[in-house]
Amino acid sequence: MRRRDFITVLAGLAAAWPRAAAAQARAVPVIGFLGGQAPDHALLAKFHQGLNAWGFFEGRNVAIEYRWALDRVNAFPIWRLSWFGIGSR
């Protein structure tokens, strides 16, 4: 391979590298919201306002997983373990 061809290939790779890096999907943090009763829309609105104040917007830069126990307190440990990827003991 000639020197000029080699330099051209190197320059092309250097120009394409930032685009390829930007195209990679970024990991989105996940927040687990565990409610003890039925969904309370006023509480959720305040929760979202607090997140937005800190620059977090559901669906854009943070994901939220909701679980509602509906007064079944025994469901809490199971969901907590599943969120952290720990098998039940």
Short mmCIF file of N, CA and C in Angstrom, two decimals, residues 8-83:
data_model
loop_
_atom_site.label_atom_id
_atom_site.label_comp_id
_atom_site.label_asym_id
_atom_site.label_seq_id
_atom_site.Cartn_x
_atom_site.Cartn_y
_atom_site.Cartn_z
N THR A 8 -4.67 8.54 3.57
CA THR A 8 -6.06 8.81 3.24
C THR A 8 -7.00 7.93 4.06
N VAL A 9 -6.65 6.65 4.20
CA VAL A 9 -7.47 5.74 4.99
C VAL A 9 -7.47 6.17 6.45
N LEU A 10 -6.30 6.52 6.97
CA LEU A 10 -6.21 6.98 8.36
C LEU A 10 -7.05 8.24 8.60
N ALA A 11 -7.01 9.18 7.68
CA ALA A 11 -7.79 10.41 7.82
C ALA A 11 -9.29 10.10 7.77
N GLY A 12 -9.69 9.17 6.92
CA GLY A 12 -11.11 8.78 6.85
C GLY A 12 -11.59 8.14 8.14
N LEU A 13 -10.75 7.28 8.73
CA LEU A 13 -11.11 6.65 9.99
C LEU A 13 -11.21 7.69 11.11
N ALA A 14 -10.27 8.63 11.13
CA ALA A 14 -10.29 9.66 12.17
C ALA A 14 -11.53 10.53 12.05
N ALA A 15 -12.00 10.80 10.83
CA ALA A 15 -13.19 11.62 10.64
C ALA A 15 -14.46 10.85 11.01
N ALA A 16 -14.47 9.54 10.80
CA ALA A 16 -15.68 8.75 11.07
C ALA A 16 -15.79 8.34 12.53
N TRP A 17 -14.71 8.34 13.27
CA TRP A 17 -14.71 7.86 14.64
C TRP A 17 -15.68 8.63 15.55
N PRO A 18 -15.68 9.97 15.57
CA PRO A 18 -16.63 10.68 16.46
C PRO A 18 -18.09 10.35 16.14
N ARG A 19 -18.42 10.19 14.89
CA ARG A 19 -19.79 9.86 14.51
C ARG A 19 -20.17 8.48 15.03
N ALA A 20 -19.27 7.53 14.91
CA ALA A 20 -19.56 6.17 15.39
C ALA A 20 -19.71 6.16 16.91
N ALA A 21 -18.88 6.92 17.59
CA ALA A 21 -18.98 6.97 19.05
C ALA A 21 -20.29 7.62 19.50
N ALA A 22 -20.72 8.66 18.80
CA ALA A 22 -21.97 9.34 19.16
C ALA A 22 -23.19 8.48 18.86
N ALA A 23 -23.07 7.59 17.88
CA ALA A 23 -24.20 6.76 17.48
C ALA A 23 -24.47 5.63 18.47
N GLN A 24 -23.51 5.32 19.32
CA GLN A 24 -23.71 4.25 20.29
C GLN A 24 -24.74 4.67 21.32
N ALA A 25 -25.59 3.74 21.70
CA ALA A 25 -26.63 4.03 22.68
C ALA A 25 -26.02 4.25 24.06
N ARG A 26 -26.51 5.27 24.75
CA ARG A 26 -26.03 5.54 26.08
C ARG A 26 -26.94 4.85 27.08
N ALA A 27 -26.38 4.38 28.16
CA ALA A 27 -27.17 3.72 29.19
C ALA A 27 -28.02 4.77 29.91
N VAL A 28 -29.28 4.45 30.10
CA VAL A 28 -30.20 5.35 30.78
C VAL A 28 -30.40 4.84 32.20
N PRO A 29 -30.24 5.70 33.21
CA PRO A 29 -30.46 5.25 34.57
C PRO A 29 -31.93 4.88 34.79
N VAL A 30 -32.17 3.91 35.65
CA VAL A 30 -33.53 3.46 35.94
C VAL A 30 -33.82 3.71 37.41
N ILE A 31 -34.96 4.34 37.68
CA ILE A 31 -35.40 4.59 39.03
C ILE A 31 -36.55 3.64 39.33
N GLY A 32 -36.51 2.98 40.46
CA GLY A 32 -37.60 2.11 40.88
C GLY A 32 -38.52 2.86 41.83
N PHE A 33 -39.79 2.96 41.49
CA PHE A 33 -40.78 3.64 42.34
C PHE A 33 -41.69 2.56 42.90
N LEU A 34 -41.63 2.36 44.20
CA LEU A 34 -42.41 1.32 44.85
C LEU A 34 -43.46 1.98 45.73
N GLY A 35 -44.71 1.87 45.30
CA GLY A 35 -45.81 2.47 46.05
C GLY A 35 -46.52 1.42 46.88
N GLY A 36 -46.87 1.77 48.11
CA GLY A 36 -47.51 0.81 49.01
C GLY A 36 -48.98 0.61 48.75
N GLN A 37 -49.62 1.60 48.12
CA GLN A 37 -51.05 1.51 47.86
C GLN A 37 -51.32 1.68 46.38
N ALA A 38 -52.53 2.04 46.03
CA ALA A 38 -52.88 2.29 44.63
C ALA A 38 -52.18 3.57 44.16
N PRO A 39 -52.00 3.72 42.84
CA PRO A 39 -51.33 4.91 42.32
C PRO A 39 -52.02 6.20 42.76
N ASP A 40 -51.25 7.14 43.24
CA ASP A 40 -51.74 8.45 43.67
C ASP A 40 -51.18 9.47 42.68
N HIS A 41 -52.06 10.02 41.84
CA HIS A 41 -51.60 10.89 40.76
C HIS A 41 -50.99 12.20 41.28
N ALA A 42 -51.49 12.70 42.40
CA ALA A 42 -50.91 13.92 42.98
C ALA A 42 -49.48 13.66 43.46
N LEU A 43 -49.27 12.51 44.08
CA LEU A 43 -47.93 12.14 44.54
C LEU A 43 -46.98 11.95 43.36
N LEU A 44 -47.46 11.30 42.31
CA LEU A 44 -46.62 11.09 41.13
C LEU A 44 -46.27 12.41 40.46
N ALA A 45 -47.21 13.35 40.43
CA ALA A 45 -46.94 14.65 39.83
C ALA A 45 -45.82 15.36 40.60
N LYS A 46 -45.86 15.30 41.93
CA LYS A 46 -44.81 15.92 42.74
C LYS A 46 -43.47 15.21 42.55
N PHE A 47 -43.52 13.90 42.42
CA PHE A 47 -42.31 13.11 42.17
C PHE A 47 -41.66 13.55 40.86
N HIS A 48 -42.48 13.68 39.81
CA HIS A 48 -41.96 14.10 38.50
C HIS A 48 -41.45 15.54 38.54
N GLN A 49 -42.14 16.41 39.28
CA GLN A 49 -41.66 17.79 39.40
C GLN A 49 -40.28 17.83 40.05
N GLY A 50 -40.09 17.02 41.08
CA GLY A 50 -38.79 16.96 41.73
C GLY A 50 -37.70 16.45 40.81
N LEU A 51 -38.02 15.41 40.04
CA LEU A 51 -37.04 14.90 39.08
C LEU A 51 -36.70 15.95 38.03
N ASN A 52 -37.75 16.62 37.51
CA ASN A 52 -37.53 17.63 36.48
C ASN A 52 -36.67 18.78 37.01
N ALA A 53 -36.86 19.13 38.27
CA ALA A 53 -36.06 20.21 38.87
C ALA A 53 -34.57 19.86 38.88
N TRP A 54 -34.27 18.57 38.96
CA TRP A 54 -32.88 18.12 38.95
C TRP A 54 -32.39 17.79 37.55
N GLY A 55 -33.23 18.01 36.55
CA GLY A 55 -32.81 17.79 35.17
C GLY A 55 -33.08 16.40 34.63
N PHE A 56 -33.92 15.63 35.32
CA PHE A 56 -34.27 14.29 34.86
C PHE A 56 -35.68 14.30 34.30
N PHE A 57 -35.83 13.76 33.09
CA PHE A 57 -37.12 13.74 32.42
C PHE A 57 -37.41 12.31 31.97
N GLU A 58 -38.51 11.76 32.45
CA GLU A 58 -38.86 10.38 32.13
C GLU A 58 -38.99 10.20 30.62
N GLY A 59 -38.34 9.17 30.10
CA GLY A 59 -38.38 8.89 28.67
C GLY A 59 -37.27 9.57 27.89
N ARG A 60 -36.64 10.58 28.46
CA ARG A 60 -35.54 11.25 27.77
C ARG A 60 -34.19 10.85 28.33
N ASN A 61 -33.99 11.07 29.63
CA ASN A 61 -32.69 10.73 30.21
C ASN A 61 -32.79 9.89 31.48
N VAL A 62 -33.99 9.40 31.76
CA VAL A 62 -34.18 8.49 32.89
C VAL A 62 -35.40 7.62 32.61
N ALA A 63 -35.35 6.38 33.07
CA ALA A 63 -36.49 5.48 32.97
C ALA A 63 -36.99 5.20 34.38
N ILE A 64 -38.30 5.05 34.52
CA ILE A 64 -38.87 4.78 35.83
C ILE A 64 -39.70 3.51 35.75
N GLU A 65 -39.42 2.59 36.67
CA GLU A 65 -40.22 1.37 36.78
C GLU A 65 -41.12 1.50 37.99
N TYR A 66 -42.41 1.39 37.77
CA TYR A 66 -43.39 1.55 38.84
C TYR A 66 -43.87 0.18 39.30
N ARG A 67 -44.02 0.02 40.61
CA ARG A 67 -44.62 -1.17 41.20
C ARG A 67 -45.60 -0.68 42.27
N TRP A 68 -46.76 -1.27 42.30
CA TRP A 68 -47.79 -0.89 43.26
C TRP A 68 -48.15 -2.10 44.09
N ALA A 69 -47.93 -2.03 45.38
CA ALA A 69 -48.14 -3.17 46.27
C ALA A 69 -49.62 -3.38 46.59
N LEU A 70 -50.42 -2.30 46.51
CA LEU A 70 -51.85 -2.40 46.82
C LEU A 70 -52.06 -3.03 48.20
N ASP A 71 -51.32 -2.51 49.19
CA ASP A 71 -51.38 -2.95 50.59
C ASP A 71 -50.88 -4.38 50.82
N ARG A 72 -50.16 -4.95 49.86
CA ARG A 72 -49.56 -6.29 50.05
C ARG A 72 -48.09 -6.08 50.42
N VAL A 73 -47.83 -5.93 51.68
CA VAL A 73 -46.48 -5.61 52.15
C VAL A 73 -45.49 -6.73 51.83
N ASN A 74 -45.96 -7.95 51.71
CA ASN A 74 -45.05 -9.06 51.42
C ASN A 74 -44.48 -8.98 50.00
N ALA A 75 -45.01 -8.12 49.14
CA ALA A 75 -44.48 -7.97 47.78
C ALA A 75 -43.21 -7.12 47.75
N PHE A 76 -42.99 -6.28 48.75
CA PHE A 76 -41.83 -5.39 48.76
C PHE A 76 -40.49 -6.11 48.61
N PRO A 77 -40.21 -7.12 49.43
CA PRO A 77 -38.89 -7.77 49.31
C PRO A 77 -38.67 -8.42 47.95
N ILE A 78 -39.70 -8.98 47.38
CA ILE A 78 -39.56 -9.65 46.08
C ILE A 78 -39.21 -8.63 45.00
N TRP A 79 -39.91 -7.51 44.97
CA TRP A 79 -39.63 -6.49 43.95
C TRP A 79 -38.28 -5.85 44.17
N ARG A 80 -37.94 -5.61 45.42
CA ARG A 80 -36.63 -5.01 45.71
C ARG A 80 -35.51 -5.91 45.21
N LEU A 81 -35.62 -7.20 45.48
CA LEU A 81 -34.60 -8.14 45.02
C LEU A 81 -34.56 -8.21 43.49
N SER A 82 -35.71 -8.18 42.85
CA SER A 82 -35.72 -8.27 41.38
C SER A 82 -35.10 -7.03 40.75
N TRP A 83 -35.29 -5.85 41.36
CA TRP A 83 -34.68 -4.63 40.82
C TRP A 83 -33.17 -4.67 40.91
#
